[in-house]
Amino acid sequence: MQANVFLPLKVSFIMIPIERPPNGYVSGGDATKMEEGEFFAIETFGTTGRGYTVDGLECSHYMKVFNGPHVPLRLPTAKKLLSHVNRTYGTLGFCRRWLEREDGGSYVVNKNKGKQTRYLGALKNLCDAGIISPLPPLCDEKGSYVAQYEHTILLRPTCKEVLSRGVDF
């Protein structure tokens, strides 16, 4: 299970184990505490396979690291792509196909002048520098399906409010 914490211009991840190891104790992991007034997107992943998901296949989704390192970039294409990502997405996730659209992923920000071309080397350079984080798809055993379920919650003083509750929940 994973939780996303939503703060202004920041999305961070907290991994929460959903099963105990054989010794009964969960060691390591994230010690972040959930605080009153914070919003969380609780994500669970169901699978028709073994129940253990791993990163797999070709990566198509990325996210800028919120407090990523300030690394001097030598490639002009990497500088251009980072400027586009900062302007268009900030620290929100994005996928490569959005970069290839005429508006570069946001008509409001770029009109029809945001299309990124020949950007794969620049994207790899930004990932290698730790500025952009790749978010590969989750896979289980061959032939199985993995689905993501998500609910957004708000921690209130006396309760936890599910904000994404609908007719299907």
Tab-separated table of N, CA and C in Angstrom:
chain	number	residue	atom	x	y	z
A	1	MET	N	0.850	-1.163	0.000
A	1	MET	CA	0.000	0.000	0.000
A	1	MET	C	0.895	1.224	0.000
A	2	GLN	N	0.423	2.297	-0.569
A	2	GLN	CA	1.191	3.518	-0.657
A	2	GLN	C	0.268	4.681	-0.334
A	3	ALA	N	0.811	5.722	0.270
A	3	ALA	CA	0.028	6.928	0.544
A	3	ALA	C	0.758	8.123	-0.041
A	4	ASN	N	0.019	8.982	-0.681
A	4	ASN	CA	0.577	10.229	-1.185
A	4	ASN	C	0.137	11.344	-0.262
A	5	VAL	N	1.076	12.185	0.151
A	5	VAL	CA	0.773	13.333	0.997
A	5	VAL	C	0.703	14.549	0.092
A	6	PHE	N	-0.378	15.315	0.167
A	6	PHE	CA	-0.536	16.487	-0.685
A	6	PHE	C	-0.314	17.754	0.112
A	7	LEU	N	0.744	18.449	-0.183
A	7	LEU	CA	1.021	19.763	0.366
A	7	LEU	C	1.123	20.708	-0.821
A	8	PRO	N	1.043	22.026	-0.633
A	8	PRO	CA	1.140	22.925	-1.780
A	8	PRO	C	2.423	22.670	-2.570
A	9	LEU	N	2.274	22.365	-3.843
A	9	LEU	CA	3.373	22.117	-4.770
A	9	LEU	C	4.243	20.940	-4.383
A	10	LYS	N	3.764	20.043	-3.545
A	10	LYS	CA	4.569	18.905	-3.134
A	10	LYS	C	3.693	17.663	-3.019
A	11	VAL	N	4.140	16.587	-3.616
A	11	VAL	CA	3.520	15.290	-3.449
A	11	VAL	C	4.634	14.374	-2.981
A	12	SER	N	4.455	13.714	-1.852
A	12	SER	CA	5.473	12.785	-1.384
A	12	SER	C	4.830	11.442	-1.126
A	13	PHE	N	5.650	10.404	-1.091
A	13	PHE	CA	5.157	9.044	-0.960
A	13	PHE	C	5.547	8.458	0.382
A	14	ILE	N	4.651	7.707	0.963
A	14	ILE	CA	4.922	6.956	2.182
A	14	ILE	C	4.532	5.509	1.886
A	15	MET	N	5.448	4.597	2.057
A	15	MET	CA	5.154	3.186	1.839
A	15	MET	C	4.696	2.569	3.161
A	16	ILE	N	3.586	1.869	3.129
A	16	ILE	CA	3.031	1.244	4.328
A	16	ILE	C	2.913	-0.254	4.056
A	17	PRO	N	3.659	-1.088	4.788
A	17	PRO	CA	3.548	-2.530	4.549
A	17	PRO	C	2.174	-3.036	4.967
A	18	ILE	N	1.593	-3.932	4.164
A	18	ILE	CA	0.269	-4.444	4.498
A	18	ILE	C	0.324	-5.878	5.012
A	19	GLU	N	1.511	-6.454	5.089
A	19	GLU	CA	1.615	-7.776	5.693
A	19	GLU	C	2.850	-7.818	6.576
A	20	ARG	N	2.785	-8.614	7.590
A	20	ARG	CA	3.920	-8.721	8.508
A	20	ARG	C	4.865	-9.812	8.033
A	21	PRO	N	6.168	-9.570	8.187
A	21	PRO	CA	7.125	-10.627	7.853
A	21	PRO	C	7.015	-11.763	8.864
A	22	PRO	N	7.662	-12.904	8.597
A	22	PRO	CA	7.534	-14.072	9.490
A	22	PRO	C	7.873	-13.790	10.952
A	23	ASN	N	8.814	-12.882	11.223
A	23	ASN	CA	9.175	-12.615	12.621
A	23	ASN	C	8.152	-11.736	13.328
A	24	GLY	N	7.176	-11.177	12.570
A	24	GLY	CA	6.120	-10.388	13.181
A	24	GLY	C	6.446	-8.921	13.370
A	25	TYR	N	7.667	-8.512	13.067
A	25	TYR	CA	8.067	-7.123	13.256
A	25	TYR	C	8.420	-6.486	11.920
A	26	VAL	N	7.950	-5.284	11.722
A	26	VAL	CA	8.297	-4.524	10.527
A	26	VAL	C	9.445	-3.611	10.903
A	27	SER	N	10.589	-3.814	10.265
A	27	SER	CA	11.740	-2.970	10.583
A	27	SER	C	12.025	-2.035	9.419
A	28	GLY	N	12.698	-0.928	9.720
A	28	GLY	CA	13.029	0.030	8.669
A	28	GLY	C	11.773	0.710	8.166
A	29	GLY	N	11.795	1.122	6.920
A	29	GLY	CA	10.632	1.762	6.333
A	29	GLY	C	10.524	3.218	6.742
A	30	ASP	N	9.458	3.820	6.346
A	30	ASP	CA	9.236	5.238	6.568
A	30	ASP	C	8.614	5.458	7.938
A	31	ALA	N	9.179	6.362	8.722
A	31	ALA	CA	8.666	6.653	10.068
A	31	ALA	C	7.817	7.923	10.093
A	32	THR	N	7.402	8.412	8.914
A	32	THR	CA	6.599	9.627	8.836
A	32	THR	C	5.254	9.421	9.516
A	33	LYS	N	4.849	10.387	10.314
A	33	LYS	CA	3.559	10.305	11.004
A	33	LYS	C	2.521	11.119	10.234
A	34	MET	N	1.314	10.593	10.194
A	34	MET	CA	0.205	11.313	9.581
A	34	MET	C	-0.283	12.344	10.581
A	35	GLU	N	-0.445	13.576	10.139
A	35	GLU	CA	-0.837	14.674	11.016
A	35	GLU	C	-2.237	15.176	10.666
A	36	GLU	N	-2.899	15.737	11.655
A	36	GLU	CA	-4.215	16.325	11.467
A	36	GLU	C	-4.145	17.434	10.412
A	37	GLY	N	-5.154	17.490	9.535
A	37	GLY	CA	-5.230	18.519	8.508
A	37	GLY	C	-4.526	18.157	7.208
A	38	GLU	N	-3.852	17.010	7.153
A	38	GLU	CA	-3.177	16.598	5.929
A	38	GLU	C	-4.119	15.772	5.061
A	39	PHE	N	-3.906	15.865	3.748
A	39	PHE	CA	-4.650	15.071	2.781
A	39	PHE	C	-3.766	13.907	2.351
A	40	PHE	N	-4.374	12.737	2.181
A	40	PHE	CA	-3.639	11.571	1.717
A	40	PHE	C	-4.432	10.883	0.619
A	41	ALA	N	-3.728	10.411	-0.382
A	41	ALA	CA	-4.329	9.527	-1.375
A	41	ALA	C	-3.830	8.131	-1.044
A	42	ILE	N	-4.709	7.299	-0.541
A	42	ILE	CA	-4.347	5.940	-0.161
A	42	ILE	C	-4.515	5.051	-1.392
A	43	GLU	N	-3.418	4.436	-1.809
A	43	GLU	CA	-3.432	3.597	-3.002
A	43	GLU	C	-3.155	2.148	-2.610
A	44	THR	N	-3.999	1.270	-3.072
A	44	THR	CA	-3.742	-0.157	-2.916
A	44	THR	C	-3.671	-0.764	-4.307
A	45	PHE	N	-2.955	-1.844	-4.421
A	45	PHE	CA	-2.754	-2.488	-5.709
A	45	PHE	C	-3.220	-3.938	-5.618
A	46	GLY	N	-4.248	-4.257	-6.373
A	46	GLY	CA	-4.744	-5.623	-6.437
A	46	GLY	C	-4.158	-6.327	-7.644
A	47	THR	N	-3.971	-7.630	-7.551
A	47	THR	CA	-3.400	-8.374	-8.659
A	47	THR	C	-4.041	-9.750	-8.770
A	48	THR	N	-4.090	-10.281	-9.976
A	48	THR	CA	-4.585	-11.641	-10.190
A	48	THR	C	-3.436	-12.640	-10.141
A	49	GLY	N	-2.236	-12.167	-9.849
A	49	GLY	CA	-1.055	-13.034	-9.801
A	49	GLY	C	-0.723	-13.475	-8.393
A	50	ARG	N	0.564	-13.475	-8.068
A	50	ARG	CA	1.046	-13.941	-6.771
A	50	ARG	C	0.771	-12.952	-5.646
A	51	GLY	N	0.530	-11.699	-5.997
A	51	GLY	CA	0.278	-10.698	-4.966
A	51	GLY	C	1.500	-9.873	-4.609
A	52	TYR	N	2.575	-10.039	-5.348
A	52	TYR	CA	3.788	-9.260	-5.124
A	52	TYR	C	4.096	-8.477	-6.386
A	53	THR	N	3.968	-7.167	-6.316
A	53	THR	CA	4.230	-6.343	-7.486
A	53	THR	C	5.665	-5.839	-7.463
A	54	VAL	N	6.246	-5.733	-8.653
A	54	VAL	CA	7.605	-5.218	-8.822
A	54	VAL	C	7.597	-4.235	-9.981
A	55	ASP	N	8.602	-3.349	-9.993
A	55	ASP	CA	8.745	-2.436	-11.122
A	55	ASP	C	9.066	-3.265	-12.357
A	56	GLY	N	8.468	-2.908	-13.464
A	56	GLY	CA	8.735	-3.671	-14.671
A	56	GLY	C	8.388	-2.898	-15.915
A	57	LEU	N	8.703	-3.481	-17.024
A	57	LEU	CA	8.447	-2.942	-18.355
A	57	LEU	C	9.149	-1.591	-18.567
A	58	GLU	N	8.861	-0.980	-19.685
A	58	GLU	CA	9.470	0.307	-20.015
A	58	GLU	C	8.788	1.413	-19.222
A	59	CYS	N	9.576	2.332	-18.709
A	59	CYS	CA	9.043	3.431	-17.901
A	59	CYS	C	8.466	4.516	-18.803
A	60	SER	N	7.262	4.964	-18.484
A	60	SER	CA	6.638	6.029	-19.262
A	60	SER	C	6.219	7.206	-18.386
A	61	HIS	N	6.245	7.048	-17.054
A	61	HIS	CA	5.815	8.104	-16.144
A	61	HIS	C	6.978	8.584	-15.281
A	62	TYR	N	6.972	9.882	-14.990
A	62	TYR	CA	8.074	10.519	-14.268
A	62	TYR	C	7.521	11.589	-13.336
A	63	MET	N	8.348	12.014	-12.379
A	63	MET	CA	7.970	13.082	-11.465
A	63	MET	C	9.238	13.817	-11.024
A	64	LYS	N	9.164	15.135	-10.953
A	64	LYS	CA	10.296	15.910	-10.467
A	64	LYS	C	10.410	15.712	-8.957
A	65	VAL	N	11.633	15.502	-8.489
A	65	VAL	CA	11.888	15.316	-7.061
A	65	VAL	C	11.714	16.673	-6.374
A	66	PHE	N	10.897	16.717	-5.290
A	66	PHE	CA	10.557	17.994	-4.656
A	66	PHE	C	11.782	18.757	-4.181
A	67	ASN	N	12.595	18.159	-3.368
A	67	ASN	CA	13.826	18.801	-2.898
A	67	ASN	C	15.022	18.133	-3.547
A	68	GLY	N	14.940	17.961	-4.857
A	68	GLY	CA	16.010	17.303	-5.591
A	68	GLY	C	17.292	18.109	-5.558
A	69	PRO	N	18.393	17.463	-5.896
A	69	PRO	CA	19.681	18.144	-5.858
A	69	PRO	C	19.780	19.234	-6.919
A	70	HIS	N	20.555	20.262	-6.615
A	70	HIS	CA	20.853	21.280	-7.623
A	70	HIS	C	22.138	20.843	-8.321
A	71	VAL	N	21.972	20.323	-9.505
A	71	VAL	CA	23.094	19.782	-10.261
A	71	VAL	C	23.292	20.652	-11.492
A	72	PRO	N	24.514	21.115	-11.742
A	72	PRO	CA	24.738	21.875	-12.976
A	72	PRO	C	24.553	20.960	-14.188
A	73	LEU	N	23.671	21.349	-15.077
A	73	LEU	CA	23.391	20.553	-16.270
A	73	LEU	C	24.211	21.066	-17.439
A	74	ARG	N	24.875	20.146	-18.116
A	74	ARG	CA	25.717	20.536	-19.251
A	74	ARG	C	24.983	20.443	-20.577
A	75	LEU	N	24.009	19.572	-20.641
A	75	LEU	CA	23.278	19.409	-21.900
A	75	LEU	C	22.221	20.508	-22.042
A	76	PRO	N	22.276	21.271	-23.108
A	76	PRO	CA	21.236	22.300	-23.333
A	76	PRO	C	19.836	21.691	-23.430
A	77	THR	N	19.746	20.478	-23.987
A	77	THR	CA	18.429	19.835	-24.098
A	77	THR	C	17.884	19.474	-22.724
A	78	ALA	N	18.756	19.098	-21.781
A	78	ALA	CA	18.317	18.780	-20.416
A	78	ALA	C	17.835	20.045	-19.714
A	79	LYS	N	18.536	21.161	-19.911
A	79	LYS	CA	18.111	22.445	-19.320
A	79	LYS	C	16.753	22.855	-19.862
A	80	LYS	N	16.576	22.690	-21.175
A	80	LYS	CA	15.312	23.064	-21.810
A	80	LYS	C	14.169	22.191	-21.285
A	81	LEU	N	14.411	20.872	-21.191
A	81	LEU	CA	13.367	19.971	-20.712
A	81	LEU	C	13.037	20.242	-19.247
A	82	LEU	N	14.048	20.485	-18.413
A	82	LEU	CA	13.792	20.790	-17.005
A	82	LEU	C	12.976	22.073	-16.870
A	83	SER	N	13.282	23.065	-17.673
A	83	SER	CA	12.508	24.311	-17.656
A	83	SER	C	11.050	24.029	-18.032
A	84	HIS	N	10.845	23.194	-19.034
A	84	HIS	CA	9.488	22.841	-19.455
A	84	HIS	C	8.754	22.094	-18.340
A	85	VAL	N	9.421	21.133	-17.705
A	85	VAL	CA	8.803	20.357	-16.619
A	85	VAL	C	8.452	21.276	-15.452
A	86	ASN	N	9.373	22.167	-15.067
A	86	ASN	CA	9.105	23.103	-13.971
A	86	ASN	C	7.898	23.981	-14.274
A	87	ARG	N	7.834	24.493	-15.484
A	87	ARG	CA	6.769	25.415	-15.883
A	87	ARG	C	5.423	24.706	-16.034
A	88	THR	N	5.447	23.489	-16.575
A	88	THR	CA	4.208	22.805	-16.929
A	88	THR	C	3.674	21.902	-15.821
A	89	TYR	N	4.550	21.164	-15.146
A	89	TYR	CA	4.092	20.157	-14.187
A	89	TYR	C	4.510	20.422	-12.746
A	90	GLY	N	5.573	21.176	-12.525
A	90	GLY	CA	6.085	21.335	-11.170
A	90	GLY	C	6.526	19.983	-10.651
A	91	THR	N	6.031	19.578	-9.483
A	91	THR	CA	6.394	18.274	-8.928
A	91	THR	C	5.297	17.229	-9.147
A	92	LEU	N	4.306	17.532	-9.975
A	92	LEU	CA	3.278	16.546	-10.292
A	92	LEU	C	3.813	15.557	-11.323
A	93	GLY	N	3.288	14.362	-11.311
A	93	GLY	CA	3.719	13.350	-12.255
A	93	GLY	C	3.308	13.695	-13.680
A	94	PHE	N	4.053	13.163	-14.637
A	94	PHE	CA	3.743	13.367	-16.052
A	94	PHE	C	4.211	12.144	-16.828
A	95	CYS	N	3.691	11.992	-18.030
A	95	CYS	CA	4.118	10.872	-18.862
A	95	CYS	C	4.734	11.400	-20.151
A	96	ARG	N	5.521	10.544	-20.784
A	96	ARG	CA	6.257	10.959	-21.979
A	96	ARG	C	5.325	11.374	-23.109
A	97	ARG	N	4.184	10.704	-23.244
A	97	ARG	CA	3.316	11.056	-24.373
A	97	ARG	C	2.761	12.472	-24.246
A	98	TRP	N	2.643	12.983	-23.011
A	98	TRP	CA	2.201	14.372	-22.853
A	98	TRP	C	3.249	15.334	-23.403
A	99	LEU	N	4.515	15.004	-23.251
A	99	LEU	CA	5.580	15.867	-23.767
A	99	LEU	C	5.514	15.975	-25.283
A	100	GLU	N	4.995	14.939	-25.932
A	100	GLU	CA	4.950	14.887	-27.393
A	100	GLU	C	3.724	15.570	-27.982
A	101	ARG	N	2.782	15.987	-27.131
A	101	ARG	CA	1.613	16.714	-27.635
A	101	ARG	C	2.026	18.111	-28.082
A	102	GLU	N	1.234	18.717	-28.936
A	102	GLU	CA	1.529	20.076	-29.431
A	102	GLU	C	1.635	21.080	-28.292
A	103	ASP	N	0.822	20.885	-27.238
A	103	ASP	CA	0.845	21.816	-26.109
A	103	ASP	C	1.829	21.391	-25.020
A	104	GLY	N	2.554	20.310	-25.230
A	104	GLY	CA	3.544	19.858	-24.260
A	104	GLY	C	2.953	19.401	-22.947
A	105	GLY	N	1.651	19.149	-22.909
A	105	GLY	CA	1.013	18.666	-21.702
A	105	GLY	C	0.070	19.649	-21.047
A	106	SER	N	0.105	20.914	-21.459
A	106	SER	CA	-0.811	21.896	-20.881
A	106	SER	C	-1.039	23.044	-21.861
A	107	TYR	N	-2.240	23.102	-22.413
A	107	TYR	CA	-2.563	24.197	-23.329
A	107	TYR	C	-2.580	25.531	-22.585
A	108	VAL	N	-3.029	25.508	-21.338
A	108	VAL	CA	-3.117	26.743	-20.549
A	108	VAL	C	-1.732	27.369	-20.369
A	109	VAL	N	-0.721	26.540	-20.111
A	109	VAL	CA	0.628	27.044	-19.862
A	109	VAL	C	1.375	27.342	-21.150
A	110	ASN	N	1.289	26.435	-22.128
A	110	ASN	CA	2.146	26.522	-23.315
A	110	ASN	C	1.436	26.881	-24.604
A	111	LYS	N	0.124	27.009	-24.577
A	111	LYS	CA	-0.668	27.136	-25.805
A	111	LYS	C	-0.313	25.948	-26.702
A	112	ASN	N	-0.056	26.160	-27.978
A	112	ASN	CA	0.338	25.055	-28.864
A	112	ASN	C	1.818	25.107	-29.195
A	113	LYS	N	2.627	25.606	-28.254
A	113	LYS	CA	4.055	25.756	-28.514
A	113	LYS	C	4.910	25.024	-27.491
A	114	GLY	N	4.400	23.928	-26.925
A	114	GLY	CA	5.148	23.238	-25.878
A	114	GLY	C	5.676	21.879	-26.265
A	115	LYS	N	5.468	21.448	-27.509
A	115	LYS	CA	5.874	20.106	-27.914
A	115	LYS	C	7.373	19.918	-27.725
A	116	GLN	N	7.729	18.807	-27.077
A	116	GLN	CA	9.136	18.472	-26.857
A	116	GLN	C	9.545	17.417	-27.884
A	117	THR	N	10.649	17.660	-28.557
A	117	THR	CA	11.164	16.707	-29.531
A	117	THR	C	12.577	16.310	-29.125
A	118	ARG	N	12.953	15.100	-29.470
A	118	ARG	CA	14.303	14.591	-29.190
A	118	ARG	C	14.683	14.830	-27.725
A	119	TYR	N	13.817	14.394	-26.836
A	119	TYR	CA	13.983	14.689	-25.413
A	119	TYR	C	14.437	13.481	-24.588
A	120	LEU	N	14.491	12.274	-25.173
A	120	LEU	CA	14.777	11.074	-24.389
A	120	LEU	C	16.155	11.114	-23.721
A	121	GLY	N	17.173	11.601	-24.428
A	121	GLY	CA	18.510	11.727	-23.832
A	121	GLY	C	18.515	12.726	-22.682
A	122	ALA	N	17.792	13.822	-22.859
A	122	ALA	CA	17.694	14.835	-21.802
A	122	ALA	C	16.964	14.275	-20.591
A	123	LEU	N	15.904	13.511	-20.819
A	123	LEU	CA	15.147	12.909	-19.722
A	123	LEU	C	16.005	11.908	-18.957
A	124	LYS	N	16.765	11.105	-19.680
A	124	LYS	CA	17.676	10.156	-19.024
A	124	LYS	C	18.718	10.899	-18.202
A	125	ASN	N	19.253	12.004	-18.736
A	125	ASN	CA	20.235	12.805	-18.020
A	125	ASN	C	19.648	13.361	-16.727
A	126	LEU	N	18.405	13.854	-16.763
A	126	LEU	CA	17.744	14.389	-15.566
A	126	LEU	C	17.464	13.283	-14.544
A	127	CYS	N	17.120	12.086	-15.021
A	127	CYS	CA	16.906	10.952	-14.104
A	127	CYS	C	18.225	10.528	-13.464
A	128	ASP	N	19.286	10.442	-14.263
A	128	ASP	CA	20.594	10.047	-13.743
A	128	ASP	C	21.119	11.054	-12.726
A	129	ALA	N	20.769	12.333	-12.895
A	129	ALA	CA	21.210	13.381	-11.971
A	129	ALA	C	20.367	13.423	-10.696
A	130	GLY	N	19.265	12.667	-10.643
A	130	GLY	CA	18.415	12.648	-9.458
A	130	GLY	C	17.431	13.798	-9.393
A	131	ILE	N	17.249	14.513	-10.491
A	131	ILE	CA	16.325	15.648	-10.542
A	131	ILE	C	14.909	15.171	-10.852
A	132	ILE	N	14.813	14.191	-11.736
A	132	ILE	CA	13.543	13.576	-12.121
A	132	ILE	C	13.571	12.127	-11.650
A	133	SER	N	12.453	11.667	-11.119
A	133	SER	CA	12.353	10.287	-10.644
A	133	SER	C	11.486	9.482	-11.612
A	134	PRO	N	12.000	8.363	-12.135
A	134	PRO	CA	11.155	7.521	-12.985
A	134	PRO	C	10.145	6.761	-12.140
A	135	LEU	N	8.937	6.576	-12.659
A	135	LEU	CA	7.878	5.840	-11.972
A	135	LEU	C	7.438	4.686	-12.865
A	136	PRO	N	8.174	3.570	-12.845
A	136	PRO	CA	7.855	2.462	-13.756
A	136	PRO	C	6.541	1.783	-13.397
A	137	PRO	N	5.923	1.104	-14.381
A	137	PRO	CA	4.671	0.399	-14.092
A	137	PRO	C	4.914	-0.774	-13.153
A	138	LEU	N	3.889	-1.145	-12.395
A	138	LEU	CA	3.980	-2.287	-11.492
A	138	LEU	C	3.529	-3.550	-12.217
A	139	CYS	N	4.302	-4.612	-12.059
A	139	CYS	CA	3.990	-5.879	-12.707
A	139	CYS	C	4.008	-7.001	-11.676
A	140	ASP	N	3.279	-8.040	-11.981
A	140	ASP	CA	3.305	-9.273	-11.202
A	140	ASP	C	3.745	-10.362	-12.169
A	141	GLU	N	3.392	-11.601	-11.924
A	141	GLU	CA	3.825	-12.670	-12.815
A	141	GLU	C	3.197	-12.512	-14.200
A	142	LYS	N	3.835	-13.098	-15.200
A	142	LYS	CA	3.382	-12.981	-16.581
A	142	LYS	C	1.945	-13.492	-16.727
A	143	GLY	N	1.129	-12.741	-17.453
A	143	GLY	CA	-0.255	-13.123	-17.693
A	143	GLY	C	-1.232	-12.628	-16.643
A	144	SER	N	-0.734	-12.003	-15.586
A	144	SER	CA	-1.636	-11.499	-14.543
A	144	SER	C	-1.894	-10.013	-14.764
A	145	TYR	N	-2.883	-9.497	-14.066
A	145	TYR	CA	-3.251	-8.092	-14.147
A	145	TYR	C	-3.010	-7.420	-12.798
A	146	VAL	N	-2.606	-6.146	-12.853
A	146	VAL	CA	-2.431	-5.349	-11.642
A	146	VAL	C	-3.322	-4.122	-11.772
A	147	ALA	N	-4.118	-3.849	-10.737
A	147	ALA	CA	-5.009	-2.691	-10.748
A	147	ALA	C	-4.701	-1.803	-9.547
A	148	GLN	N	-4.864	-0.514	-9.740
A	148	GLN	CA	-4.645	0.440	-8.654
A	148	GLN	C	-6.000	0.981	-8.203
A	149	TYR	N	-6.183	1.020	-6.890
A	149	TYR	CA	-7.382	1.601	-6.298
A	149	TYR	C	-6.928	2.758	-5.428
A	150	GLU	N	-7.703	3.811	-5.403
A	150	GLU	CA	-7.264	4.983	-4.650
A	150	GLU	C	-8.452	5.690	-4.011
A	151	HIS	N	-8.227	6.159	-2.800
A	151	HIS	CA	-9.174	7.039	-2.127
A	151	HIS	C	-8.399	8.186	-1.508
A	152	THR	N	-8.984	9.344	-1.528
A	152	THR	CA	-8.372	10.519	-0.913
A	152	THR	C	-9.043	10.741	0.431
A	153	ILE	N	-8.214	10.904	1.464
A	153	ILE	CA	-8.752	11.121	2.807
A	153	ILE	C	-8.187	12.408	3.391
A	154	LEU	N	-8.931	12.974	4.319
A	154	LEU	CA	-8.508	14.147	5.083
A	154	LEU	C	-8.540	13.760	6.553
A	155	LEU	N	-7.446	14.006	7.246
A	155	LEU	CA	-7.405	13.716	8.681
A	155	LEU	C	-7.968	14.910	9.431
A	156	ARG	N	-9.077	14.693	10.119
A	156	ARG	CA	-9.719	15.738	10.920
A	156	ARG	C	-9.461	15.462	12.397
A	157	PRO	N	-9.774	16.410	13.284
A	157	PRO	CA	-9.498	16.199	14.712
A	157	PRO	C	-10.193	14.975	15.298
A	158	THR	N	-11.403	14.684	14.829
A	158	THR	CA	-12.155	13.584	15.444
A	158	THR	C	-12.421	12.417	14.511
A	159	CYS	N	-12.026	12.537	13.234
A	159	CYS	CA	-12.319	11.454	12.304
A	159	CYS	C	-11.414	11.518	11.085
A	160	LYS	N	-11.531	10.509	10.267
A	160	LYS	CA	-10.865	10.476	8.966
A	160	LYS	C	-11.957	10.553	7.912
A	161	GLU	N	-11.959	11.599	7.111
A	161	GLU	CA	-13.009	11.795	6.122
A	161	GLU	C	-12.535	11.316	4.755
A	162	VAL	N	-13.328	10.414	4.140
A	162	VAL	CA	-13.035	9.928	2.792
A	162	VAL	C	-13.633	10.921	1.798
A	163	LEU	N	-12.788	11.642	1.079
A	163	LEU	CA	-13.258	12.688	0.168
A	163	LEU	C	-13.668	12.132	-1.191
A	164	SER	N	-13.147	10.981	-1.551
A	164	SER	CA	-13.419	10.425	-2.874
A	164	SER	C	-14.570	9.432	-2.875
A	165	ARG	N	-15.339	9.413	-1.825
A	165	ARG	CA	-16.452	8.471	-1.712
A	165	ARG	C	-17.483	8.782	-2.785
A	166	GLY	N	-17.912	7.744	-3.473
A	166	GLY	CA	-18.905	7.905	-4.525
A	166	GLY	C	-19.900	6.770	-4.478
A	167	VAL	N	-20.675	6.610	-5.529
A	167	VAL	CA	-21.688	5.580	-5.570
A	167	VAL	C	-21.075	4.188	-5.645
A	168	ASP	N	-19.802	4.102	-6.081
A	168	ASP	CA	-19.150	2.798	-6.197
A	168	ASP	C	-18.423	2.396	-4.920
A	169	PHE	N	-18.531	3.177	-3.860
A	169	PHE	CA	-17.823	2.862	-2.605
A	169	PHE	C	-18.793	2.740	-1.469
